[in-house]
mmCIF file with all atom_site columns, C-alpha atoms and ligand atoms in Angstrom:
data_model
loop_
_atom_site.group_PDB
_atom_site.id
_atom_site.type_symbol
_atom_site.label_atom_id
_atom_site.label_alt_id
_atom_site.label_comp_id
_atom_site.label_asym_id
_atom_site.label_entity_id
_atom_site.label_seq_id
_atom_site.pdbx_PDB_ins_code
_atom_site.Cartn_x
_atom_site.Cartn_y
_atom_site.Cartn_z
_atom_site.occupancy
_atom_site.B_iso_or_equiv
_atom_site.pdbx_formal_charge
_atom_site.auth_seq_id
_atom_site.auth_comp_id
_atom_site.auth_asym_id
_atom_site.auth_atom_id
_atom_site.pdbx_PDB_model_num
ATOM   1   C CA . MET N 1 1   ? 132.902 124.053 -187.928 1.00 0.00 ? 1   MET N CA 1
ATOM   2   C CA . GLY N 1 2   ? 131.092 126.048 -190.460 1.00 0.00 ? 2   GLY N CA 1
ATOM   3   C CA . ASN N 1 3   ? 129.945 124.695 -193.868 1.00 0.00 ? 3   ASN N CA 1
ATOM   4   C CA . LYS N 1 4   ? 132.910 122.203 -195.046 1.00 0.00 ? 4   LYS N CA 1
ATOM   5   C CA . ILE N 1 5   ? 132.544 119.393 -196.476 1.00 0.00 ? 5   ILE N CA 1
ATOM   6   C CA . LEU N 1 6   ? 135.428 116.598 -197.208 1.00 0.00 ? 6   LEU N CA 1
ATOM   7   C CA . VAL N 1 7   ? 135.199 114.125 -200.173 1.00 0.00 ? 7   VAL N CA 1
ATOM   8   C CA . LEU N 1 8   ? 137.681 111.120 -199.809 1.00 0.00 ? 8   LEU N CA 1
ATOM   9   C CA . ASN N 1 9   ? 138.509 108.857 -202.273 1.00 0.00 ? 9   ASN N CA 1
ATOM   10  C CA . GLY N 1 10  ? 140.415 105.912 -201.943 1.00 0.00 ? 10  GLY N CA 1
ATOM   11  C CA . PRO N 1 11  ? 142.833 103.272 -204.303 1.00 0.00 ? 11  PRO N CA 1
ATOM   12  C CA . ASN N 1 12  ? 142.998 103.302 -208.185 1.00 0.00 ? 12  ASN N CA 1
ATOM   13  C CA . LEU N 1 13  ? 139.966 106.134 -208.082 1.00 0.00 ? 13  LEU N CA 1
ATOM   14  C CA . ASN N 1 14  ? 142.434 108.970 -209.843 1.00 0.00 ? 14  ASN N CA 1
ATOM   15  C CA . LEU N 1 15  ? 142.611 106.305 -212.893 1.00 0.00 ? 15  LEU N CA 1
ATOM   16  C CA . LEU N 1 16  ? 139.331 107.040 -214.068 1.00 0.00 ? 16  LEU N CA 1
ATOM   17  C CA . GLY N 1 17  ? 138.348 107.959 -216.728 1.00 0.00 ? 17  GLY N CA 1
ATOM   18  C CA . GLU N 1 18  ? 141.521 105.504 -218.173 1.00 0.00 ? 18  GLU N CA 1
ATOM   19  C CA . ARG N 1 19  ? 140.065 102.475 -215.880 1.00 0.00 ? 19  ARG N CA 1
ATOM   20  C CA . GLU N 1 20  ? 137.364 99.766  -216.605 1.00 0.00 ? 20  GLU N CA 1
ATOM   21  C CA . PRO N 1 21  ? 135.184 102.347 -218.161 1.00 0.00 ? 21  PRO N CA 1
ATOM   22  C CA . ASP N 1 22  ? 132.713 99.753  -218.662 1.00 0.00 ? 22  ASP N CA 1
ATOM   23  C CA . ILE N 1 23  ? 132.047 99.989  -215.303 1.00 0.00 ? 23  ILE N CA 1
ATOM   24  C CA . TYR N 1 24  ? 132.769 103.140 -213.533 1.00 0.00 ? 24  TYR N CA 1
ATOM   25  C CA . GLY N 1 25  ? 132.348 105.957 -216.473 1.00 0.00 ? 25  GLY N CA 1
ATOM   26  C CA . THR N 1 26  ? 134.519 107.639 -218.086 1.00 0.00 ? 26  THR N CA 1
ATOM   27  C CA . LYS N 1 27  ? 135.336 111.249 -216.816 1.00 0.00 ? 27  LYS N CA 1
ATOM   28  C CA . SER N 1 28  ? 138.373 111.688 -214.791 1.00 0.00 ? 28  SER N CA 1
ATOM   29  C CA . LEU N 1 29  ? 138.011 112.282 -210.873 1.00 0.00 ? 29  LEU N CA 1
ATOM   30  C CA . HIS N 1 30  ? 139.066 115.744 -211.842 1.00 0.00 ? 30  HIS N CA 1
ATOM   31  C CA . GLU N 1 31  ? 136.175 115.956 -213.906 1.00 0.00 ? 31  GLU N CA 1
ATOM   32  C CA . ILE N 1 32  ? 133.303 114.658 -211.215 1.00 0.00 ? 32  ILE N CA 1
ATOM   33  C CA . GLU N 1 33  ? 135.738 117.202 -208.824 1.00 0.00 ? 33  GLU N CA 1
ATOM   34  C CA . ARG N 1 34  ? 135.012 120.158 -210.818 1.00 0.00 ? 34  ARG N CA 1
ATOM   35  C CA . GLU N 1 35  ? 131.763 119.395 -211.203 1.00 0.00 ? 35  GLU N CA 1
ATOM   36  C CA . VAL N 1 36  ? 130.548 119.124 -207.080 1.00 0.00 ? 36  VAL N CA 1
ATOM   37  C CA . SER N 1 37  ? 132.805 122.653 -206.460 1.00 0.00 ? 37  SER N CA 1
ATOM   38  C CA . GLU N 1 38  ? 130.331 124.645 -209.356 1.00 0.00 ? 38  GLU N CA 1
ATOM   39  C CA . LEU N 1 39  ? 127.297 122.985 -206.461 1.00 0.00 ? 39  LEU N CA 1
ATOM   40  C CA . ALA N 1 40  ? 129.612 124.142 -204.012 1.00 0.00 ? 40  ALA N CA 1
ATOM   41  C CA . GLY N 1 41  ? 130.033 127.515 -205.192 1.00 0.00 ? 41  GLY N CA 1
ATOM   42  C CA . LYS N 1 42  ? 126.580 127.889 -206.536 1.00 0.00 ? 42  LYS N CA 1
ATOM   43  C CA . ALA N 1 43  ? 125.941 126.496 -202.034 1.00 0.00 ? 43  ALA N CA 1
ATOM   44  C CA . GLY N 1 44  ? 127.785 129.253 -200.533 1.00 0.00 ? 44  GLY N CA 1
ATOM   45  C CA . VAL N 1 45  ? 129.342 125.730 -198.525 1.00 0.00 ? 45  VAL N CA 1
ATOM   46  C CA . GLN N 1 46  ? 133.620 125.772 -199.125 1.00 0.00 ? 46  GLN N CA 1
ATOM   47  C CA . ILE N 1 47  ? 134.479 122.475 -200.227 1.00 0.00 ? 47  ILE N CA 1
ATOM   48  C CA . GLU N 1 48  ? 137.996 119.666 -200.175 1.00 0.00 ? 48  GLU N CA 1
ATOM   49  C CA . PHE N 1 49  ? 138.671 117.026 -202.409 1.00 0.00 ? 49  PHE N CA 1
ATOM   50  C CA . PHE N 1 50  ? 141.833 114.716 -201.497 1.00 0.00 ? 50  PHE N CA 1
ATOM   51  C CA . GLN N 1 51  ? 142.289 111.258 -203.187 1.00 0.00 ? 51  GLN N CA 1
ATOM   52  C CA . SER N 1 52  ? 145.162 108.572 -202.121 1.00 0.00 ? 52  SER N CA 1
ATOM   53  C CA . ASN N 1 53  ? 146.135 104.762 -202.644 1.00 0.00 ? 53  ASN N CA 1
ATOM   54  C CA . HIS N 1 54  ? 147.202 104.496 -199.131 1.00 0.00 ? 54  HIS N CA 1
ATOM   55  C CA . GLU N 1 55  ? 144.632 103.289 -196.672 1.00 0.00 ? 55  GLU N CA 1
ATOM   56  C CA . GLY N 1 56  ? 147.498 105.157 -193.640 1.00 0.00 ? 56  GLY N CA 1
ATOM   57  C CA . GLU N 1 57  ? 147.432 108.445 -194.892 1.00 0.00 ? 57  GLU N CA 1
ATOM   58  C CA . LEU N 1 58  ? 143.076 108.652 -195.613 1.00 0.00 ? 58  LEU N CA 1
ATOM   59  C CA . VAL N 1 59  ? 142.606 107.998 -191.981 1.00 0.00 ? 59  VAL N CA 1
ATOM   60  C CA . ASP N 1 60  ? 144.920 110.249 -190.864 1.00 0.00 ? 60  ASP N CA 1
ATOM   61  C CA . LYS N 1 61  ? 142.159 113.336 -193.264 1.00 0.00 ? 61  LYS N CA 1
ATOM   62  C CA . ILE N 1 62  ? 139.304 111.859 -191.579 1.00 0.00 ? 62  ILE N CA 1
ATOM   63  C CA . GLN N 1 63  ? 141.681 112.364 -188.066 1.00 0.00 ? 63  GLN N CA 1
ATOM   64  C CA . GLN N 1 64  ? 142.558 115.856 -188.867 1.00 0.00 ? 64  GLN N CA 1
ATOM   65  C CA . ALA N 1 65  ? 138.639 117.135 -189.814 1.00 0.00 ? 65  ALA N CA 1
ATOM   66  C CA . ARG N 1 66  ? 137.988 116.691 -185.795 1.00 0.00 ? 66  ARG N CA 1
ATOM   67  C CA . GLY N 1 67  ? 135.997 120.017 -185.056 1.00 0.00 ? 67  GLY N CA 1
ATOM   68  C CA . VAL N 1 68  ? 136.636 121.781 -189.027 1.00 0.00 ? 68  VAL N CA 1
ATOM   69  C CA . VAL N 1 69  ? 134.250 119.520 -191.408 1.00 0.00 ? 69  VAL N CA 1
ATOM   70  C CA . SER N 1 70  ? 130.441 119.040 -191.264 1.00 0.00 ? 70  SER N CA 1
ATOM   71  C CA . CYS N 1 71  ? 129.914 116.231 -193.695 1.00 0.00 ? 71  CYS N CA 1
ATOM   72  C CA . ILE N 1 72  ? 132.942 113.155 -195.153 1.00 0.00 ? 72  ILE N CA 1
ATOM   73  C CA . ILE N 1 73  ? 131.488 111.793 -198.438 1.00 0.00 ? 73  ILE N CA 1
ATOM   74  C CA . ILE N 1 74  ? 133.839 108.796 -198.708 1.00 0.00 ? 74  ILE N CA 1
ATOM   75  C CA . ASN N 1 75  ? 134.493 106.916 -202.151 1.00 0.00 ? 75  ASN N CA 1
ATOM   76  C CA . PRO N 1 76  ? 136.662 104.163 -199.856 1.00 0.00 ? 76  PRO N CA 1
ATOM   77  C CA . ALA N 1 77  ? 136.563 102.036 -203.408 1.00 0.00 ? 77  ALA N CA 1
ATOM   78  C CA . ALA N 1 78  ? 138.756 98.244  -202.400 1.00 0.00 ? 78  ALA N CA 1
ATOM   79  C CA . PHE N 1 79  ? 138.922 99.462  -198.890 1.00 0.00 ? 79  PHE N CA 1
ATOM   80  C CA . THR N 1 80  ? 135.346 99.449  -198.485 1.00 0.00 ? 80  THR N CA 1
ATOM   81  C CA . HIS N 1 81  ? 135.181 95.616  -198.423 1.00 0.00 ? 81  HIS N CA 1
ATOM   82  C CA . THR N 1 82  ? 138.962 95.665  -196.547 1.00 0.00 ? 82  THR N CA 1
ATOM   83  C CA . SER N 1 83  ? 139.084 98.469  -194.056 1.00 0.00 ? 83  SER N CA 1
ATOM   84  C CA . VAL N 1 84  ? 138.316 98.313  -190.274 1.00 0.00 ? 84  VAL N CA 1
ATOM   85  C CA . ALA N 1 85  ? 141.175 101.023 -190.156 1.00 0.00 ? 85  ALA N CA 1
ATOM   86  C CA . ILE N 1 86  ? 139.226 103.085 -192.353 1.00 0.00 ? 86  ILE N CA 1
ATOM   87  C CA . ARG N 1 87  ? 135.907 102.636 -189.905 1.00 0.00 ? 87  ARG N CA 1
ATOM   88  C CA . ASP N 1 88  ? 137.057 103.017 -187.318 1.00 0.00 ? 88  ASP N CA 1
ATOM   89  C CA . ALA N 1 89  ? 138.616 106.428 -187.946 1.00 0.00 ? 89  ALA N CA 1
ATOM   90  C CA . LEU N 1 90  ? 134.831 107.646 -189.616 1.00 0.00 ? 90  LEU N CA 1
ATOM   91  C CA . SER N 1 91  ? 133.543 106.331 -186.252 1.00 0.00 ? 91  SER N CA 1
ATOM   92  C CA . ALA N 1 92  ? 135.904 107.866 -184.245 1.00 0.00 ? 92  ALA N CA 1
ATOM   93  C CA . VAL N 1 93  ? 135.224 111.175 -185.578 1.00 0.00 ? 93  VAL N CA 1
ATOM   94  C CA . LYS N 1 94  ? 131.638 111.663 -185.262 1.00 0.00 ? 94  LYS N CA 1
ATOM   95  C CA . ILE N 1 95  ? 131.140 113.415 -188.441 1.00 0.00 ? 95  ILE N CA 1
ATOM   96  C CA . PRO N 1 96  ? 128.290 111.996 -190.864 1.00 0.00 ? 96  PRO N CA 1
ATOM   97  C CA . VAL N 1 97  ? 129.292 109.496 -193.776 1.00 0.00 ? 97  VAL N CA 1
ATOM   98  C CA . ILE N 1 98  ? 128.302 109.344 -197.283 1.00 0.00 ? 98  ILE N CA 1
ATOM   99  C CA . GLU N 1 99  ? 129.962 106.371 -198.634 1.00 0.00 ? 99  GLU N CA 1
ATOM   100 C CA . VAL N 1 100 ? 129.601 106.825 -202.023 1.00 0.00 ? 100 VAL N CA 1
ATOM   101 C CA . HIS N 1 101 ? 130.602 104.074 -204.985 1.00 0.00 ? 101 HIS N CA 1
ATOM   102 C CA . LEU N 1 102 ? 130.189 104.944 -209.012 1.00 0.00 ? 102 LEU N CA 1
ATOM   103 C CA . SER N 1 103 ? 128.335 100.885 -209.921 1.00 0.00 ? 103 SER N CA 1
ATOM   104 C CA . ASN N 1 104 ? 126.507 98.679  -207.773 1.00 0.00 ? 104 ASN N CA 1
ATOM   105 C CA . ILE N 1 105 ? 128.359 96.553  -205.414 1.00 0.00 ? 105 ILE N CA 1
ATOM   106 C CA . TYR N 1 106 ? 125.706 94.599  -205.386 1.00 0.00 ? 106 TYR N CA 1
ATOM   107 C CA . GLY N 1 107 ? 125.861 93.826  -207.983 1.00 0.00 ? 107 GLY N CA 1
ATOM   108 C CA . ARG N 1 108 ? 128.874 92.751  -208.668 1.00 0.00 ? 108 ARG N CA 1
ATOM   109 C CA . GLU N 1 109 ? 131.371 89.989  -207.362 1.00 0.00 ? 109 GLU N CA 1
ATOM   110 C CA . ASP N 1 110 ? 130.218 88.349  -203.912 1.00 0.00 ? 110 ASP N CA 1
ATOM   111 C CA . PHE N 1 111 ? 133.328 90.090  -202.443 1.00 0.00 ? 111 PHE N CA 1
ATOM   112 C CA . ARG N 1 112 ? 132.083 93.649  -202.964 1.00 0.00 ? 112 ARG N CA 1
ATOM   113 C CA . HIS N 1 113 ? 128.937 92.786  -201.425 1.00 0.00 ? 113 HIS N CA 1
ATOM   114 C CA . ARG N 1 114 ? 129.862 93.670  -197.961 1.00 0.00 ? 114 ARG N CA 1
ATOM   115 C CA . SER N 1 115 ? 130.508 97.476  -196.876 1.00 0.00 ? 115 SER N CA 1
ATOM   116 C CA . TYR N 1 116 ? 132.627 97.489  -193.869 1.00 0.00 ? 116 TYR N CA 1
ATOM   117 C CA . ILE N 1 117 ? 131.870 101.818 -193.904 1.00 0.00 ? 117 ILE N CA 1
ATOM   118 C CA . ALA N 1 118 ? 128.135 101.397 -194.620 1.00 0.00 ? 118 ALA N CA 1
ATOM   119 C CA . GLY N 1 119 ? 127.216 101.232 -190.976 1.00 0.00 ? 119 GLY N CA 1
ATOM   120 C CA . VAL N 1 120 ? 129.346 103.893 -189.643 1.00 0.00 ? 120 VAL N CA 1
ATOM   121 C CA . ALA N 1 121 ? 126.949 106.385 -193.217 1.00 0.00 ? 121 ALA N CA 1
ATOM   122 C CA . ARG N 1 122 ? 124.462 108.005 -192.480 1.00 0.00 ? 122 ARG N CA 1
ATOM   123 C CA . GLY N 1 123 ? 123.834 106.002 -195.934 1.00 0.00 ? 123 GLY N CA 1
ATOM   124 C CA . GLN N 1 124 ? 124.884 104.630 -199.415 1.00 0.00 ? 124 GLN N CA 1
ATOM   125 C CA . ILE N 1 125 ? 125.306 105.773 -203.207 1.00 0.00 ? 125 ILE N CA 1
ATOM   126 C CA . ALA N 1 126 ? 125.681 102.962 -205.194 1.00 0.00 ? 126 ALA N CA 1
ATOM   127 C CA . GLY N 1 127 ? 125.159 102.893 -208.943 1.00 0.00 ? 127 GLY N CA 1
ATOM   128 C CA . PHE N 1 128 ? 124.560 106.268 -210.603 1.00 0.00 ? 128 PHE N CA 1
ATOM   129 C CA . GLY N 1 129 ? 128.383 106.164 -211.565 1.00 0.00 ? 129 GLY N CA 1
ATOM   130 C CA . ALA N 1 130 ? 129.732 109.887 -211.573 1.00 0.00 ? 130 ALA N CA 1
ATOM   131 C CA . TYR N 1 131 ? 126.305 111.108 -211.120 1.00 0.00 ? 131 TYR N CA 1
ATOM   132 C CA . SER N 1 132 ? 126.627 109.320 -207.835 1.00 0.00 ? 132 SER N CA 1
ATOM   133 C CA . TYR N 1 133 ? 128.763 112.100 -206.912 1.00 0.00 ? 133 TYR N CA 1
ATOM   134 C CA . ILE N 1 134 ? 126.513 114.527 -207.754 1.00 0.00 ? 134 ILE N CA 1
ATOM   135 C CA . LEU N 1 135 ? 123.718 112.904 -205.527 1.00 0.00 ? 135 LEU N CA 1
ATOM   136 C CA . ALA N 1 136 ? 126.182 112.891 -202.508 1.00 0.00 ? 136 ALA N CA 1
ATOM   137 C CA . PHE N 1 137 ? 126.474 116.019 -202.578 1.00 0.00 ? 137 PHE N CA 1
ATOM   138 C CA . GLN N 1 138 ? 123.160 116.449 -201.635 1.00 0.00 ? 138 GLN N CA 1
ATOM   139 C CA . ALA N 1 139 ? 122.833 113.996 -199.172 1.00 0.00 ? 139 ALA N CA 1
ATOM   140 C CA . ALA N 1 140 ? 124.817 116.120 -197.370 1.00 0.00 ? 140 ALA N CA 1
ATOM   141 C CA . LEU N 1 141 ? 124.144 119.520 -198.217 1.00 0.00 ? 141 LEU N CA 1
ATOM   142 C CA . HIS N 1 142 ? 120.035 118.180 -197.191 1.00 0.00 ? 142 HIS N CA 1
ATOM   143 C CA . LEU N 1 143 ? 122.719 116.912 -193.559 1.00 0.00 ? 143 LEU N CA 1
ATOM   144 C CA . LEU N 1 144 ? 123.822 120.149 -193.340 1.00 0.00 ? 144 LEU N CA 1
ATOM   145 C CA . GLY N 1 145 ? 120.023 121.561 -193.184 1.00 0.00 ? 145 GLY N CA 1
ATOM   146 C CA . LYS N 1 146 ? 120.794 123.510 -197.094 1.00 0.00 ? 146 LYS N CA 1
HETATM 147 C C1 . DQA M 2 .   ? 133.414 101.287 -205.897 1.00 0.00 ? 201 DQA M C1 1
HETATM 148 C C2 . DQA M 2 .   ? 133.582 100.197 -206.394 1.00 0.00 ? 201 DQA M C2 1
HETATM 149 C C3 . DQA M 2 .   ? 134.686 99.367  -205.197 1.00 0.00 ? 201 DQA M C3 1
HETATM 150 O O1 . DQA M 2 .   ? 134.274 97.662  -204.880 1.00 0.00 ? 201 DQA M O1 1
HETATM 151 C C4 . DQA M 2 .   ? 136.000 98.614  -205.875 1.00 0.00 ? 201 DQA M C4 1
HETATM 152 O O2 . DQA M 2 .   ? 137.370 98.278  -205.174 1.00 0.00 ? 201 DQA M O2 1
HETATM 153 C C5 . DQA M 2 .   ? 135.984 100.460 -206.717 1.00 0.00 ? 201 DQA M C5 1
HETATM 154 C C6 . DQA M 2 .   ? 134.794 100.953 -206.731 1.00 0.00 ? 201 DQA M C6 1
HETATM 155 C C7 . DQA M 2 .   ? 133.140 101.756 -207.427 1.00 0.00 ? 201 DQA M C7 1
HETATM 156 O O3 . DQA M 2 .   ? 132.582 103.050 -206.981 1.00 0.00 ? 201 DQA M O3 1
HETATM 157 O O4 . DQA M 2 .   ? 132.030 101.396 -208.099 1.00 0.00 ? 201 DQA M O4 1
HETATM 158 O O5 . DQA M 2 .   ? 138.280 100.332 -206.798 1.00 0.00 ? 201 DQA M O5 1
HETATM 159 O O6 . DQA M 2 .   ? 134.257 101.627 -205.282 1.00 0.00 ? 201 DQA M O6 1
#
């Protein structure tokens, strides 16, 4: 299985940078991915990024990670609060999961306080903007014993 980390991003995160920058910051998803990618290079781990606005595509990607990926970092975005399908897929593949959010979902609207993903994740990082992804990457290295 090696040392491959898969970073998944859900709906509307392709609009990062222009989408509600007061909540989500001004960095684009590509910028965040570039920063994480640099860290992966330095750490000598393989990394793959995938963003989709479609629940089923995220489920497919999670299923395809079986036997190939050692750790999944996921920002399920709005699906965090709705998707039994993504939770079940993550649970089925038995790959350690790190849940990540730019915003502190517990300081926002009530409907964001519940995560369907948290129960199948090893841990959750929320509230540090783009830096949440850096922290999640560090946590992934920790899980991989790096
Ligand atoms: C988010 C928080 C979710 O509630 C929201 O639907 C998102 C982004 C975050 O990263 O803060 O799209 O996951």
